[in-house]
Amino acid sequence: MPVTGPTGTAPLLQMALRVEHDIFVVRQRGREVAAAVGLEHQDQVRIATALSEVARDLLRAVGGADVTFALADDAVHGRRHLRVDLAPVRPLPDDRYEPQSGAVARLVDKLGVVTGEGDTVVRMSRRVPVTAAALTPERLAELRSELGRNAPGSALDELAAQNAQLIAALDEVRSQRDELAVLNEELAETNRGVMALYNQLTEELEETNRGVVALYAELDEKSAQLRAASESKSRFLANVSHELRAPVTAIIGLGRLLDDSASDPLTTEQARQVGLIRSSASDLLTLVNELLDLAKAESGRIEPDWAEIDLRPVFGQLRGTLRALATRPGVELVVEEPPAPATLRTDEVLLAQVLRNLLHNGIKFTEHGEVRLRAERRDDQWSLTVSDTGAGIPPELHGRIFEEFYQVPGATRIGGTGLGLPYARRLVTLLGGSLLVSSEPGRGSTFTVTLPVGGA
Ligand code: ADP
C-alpha cells in the first residue's frame, strides 16, 4: 500500500512496475501527468527522466514497485507539488539505500527514501509553477479519468519520444553554441573598434603634442626677438639722448648768456626770440632727460639702493617741493602724515621720483578741488595713493597711459612728454611693487603704488 501523504494530497494515477517494459510506461505516464498538472516542458522531461532512472534501479534491486502520482500542497509555502511515490515490492536492501545518483537528484526538487507507519517509499517531487492553471476538484477528477483511460504506449513509442527530446536538447545546445560564436565575433569586432579608436586618439595626441612643441618653439623665438628689439630700442634711446643732452645744455647756456645784463643789450624782438629759444631748449632737455631715465630703467641699468627708510621725511620733502607747483588758486595739495611706524625697505630716491611724478600729474590735470597723497599699511604692504579731483581718464585708456609717449587726446595742450607714467611704473616694478590706476572722466583719478614692507 502506498504511504498516505499530508493533507491536500490527491492521488492522480497508480500503476505497477514489475518488468523492464514497465520502465518505459512509468516514464511515459510520468511525462503525461507532469504535463497535465502544468509543469513546463523542461520539467516534464526532467521528472520523466528521474522517474525512469529510479524505476530501473528499483526493478533491479527489489524486483519492482507500486508507483503513485499525486498532487500535494506544501503545508509551509502553500505551493503545489507533483509527487511520485515508488513503494518497493520487497524491503530495500538496507536503511541507507539510496536509489539515485547526484545527477538524478538534481533533476527534481526532492528525491529520497521516506519511511512512515511501517511503509517505506522512494519519493520524488517537483514544484508546479505558480503560472500553471489552478486545478479545481472537478478538473482533478477529469484528469484522473483521462489518465486512467489513456492506454500506455509501447516501448518503441517512448523511445521515439525520448529521441525527439534528445534531438530538441541537441538543437538547443547547437543554437546556444551559435549564439556564443556570434557574441564572440561581436566582442572581437568591438575590441577591434576600441583598438582603432585608441590608436586614433594616440595619434591625435601625438599630433597635438607636436603642435604645442612647435608653438612653444615659435613663442620662444618671438620673445627672443622682442627682447632683442627692446634692448636695441633702449640702447638707441640712451645713446641718442645722451648725445643730445650736451648740445641742448649748450643752447640753454648760450641763451642765458645772450640774455645776461652784462652782455650787449638786445632789442625787444631779439629778447623775445632768445626767450623762445631758451624755453624750447629747456623743454627739449626735459624730454631728453626723461628719455635717458626711461632707457636706463628699461635696460636694467638702474640698481636700487636698498635701505630701511622712514616715509615721513619723504612725504615732508614732497610737500615742500610740490607746493611751489600747485599754483592754481582752487586746488589744494594735501600730503597726509603716514601712520607710524612708517618704515619701509626701498630706494628712497626712486620712490620719491615716482611719487613726485604722480603728484605733478595730479596738479597738472586738476583745475578745482584737491590733490592728495596718503599712505596706508595693510599687513606687509604699503599702499601709497595719489588721488585728485581732476579731469579723469576714460577706462579704455587706463592701459594706454602707461605706454611711452601716449597722452590722452586733449591733454597735449597741458604739456608733457608722455614718458612720466611708463617710467614710474618701471621704477615701481624695480622696487618689487605695482602701479595701478582707477579713474573716471569728470570724477578724478587715483594712482596706487603698492610696495612690500620688506623690499623686493
Ligand atoms: P605726461 O604727463 O608727461 O603727458 P605721463 O606718462 O605722466 O605723461 O601721462 C600720460 C598721460 O596720462 C597724460 O598725458 C594724461 O593724458 C594722462 N594722465 C596722467 N595722469 C593724469 C591725471 N592725474 N589726471 C588725468 N590724466 C592724467
Short mmCIF file of C-alpha atoms in Angstrom, two decimals, residues 16 24 44 69 101 107 177 187 218 229 246 248 261 264 276 329 387 424 427-428:
data_model
loop_
_atom_site.label_atom_id
_atom_site.label_comp_id
_atom_site.label_asym_id
_atom_site.label_seq_id
_atom_site.Cartn_x
_atom_site.Cartn_y
_atom_site.Cartn_z
CA ALA A 16 2.69 -1.24 -11.14
CA PHE A 24 9.10 2.96 -20.35
CA GLN A 44 8.21 17.29 -17.71
CA PHE A 69 1.38 10.02 -8.85
CA SER A 101 22.88 9.41 -8.15
CA LEU A 107 16.54 16.77 -11.96
CA ARG A 177 26.82 27.47 -29.37
CA LEU A 187 33.23 41.05 -28.93
CA GLU A 218 57.88 79.81 -32.08
CA ALA A 229 64.25 94.66 -30.26
CA ALA A 246 75.29 118.21 -24.41
CA VAL A 248 70.83 121.24 -25.71
CA SER A 261 72.63 142.06 -18.37
CA ASP A 264 75.27 143.72 -25.18
CA LEU A 276 61.59 131.34 -27.05
CA PRO A 329 44.01 129.02 -6.57
CA SER A 387 44.26 110.93 -5.82
CA ALA A 424 57.12 105.50 -12.89
CA LEU A 427 60.66 102.10 -11.20
CA VAL A 428 57.87 100.64 -9.04
#
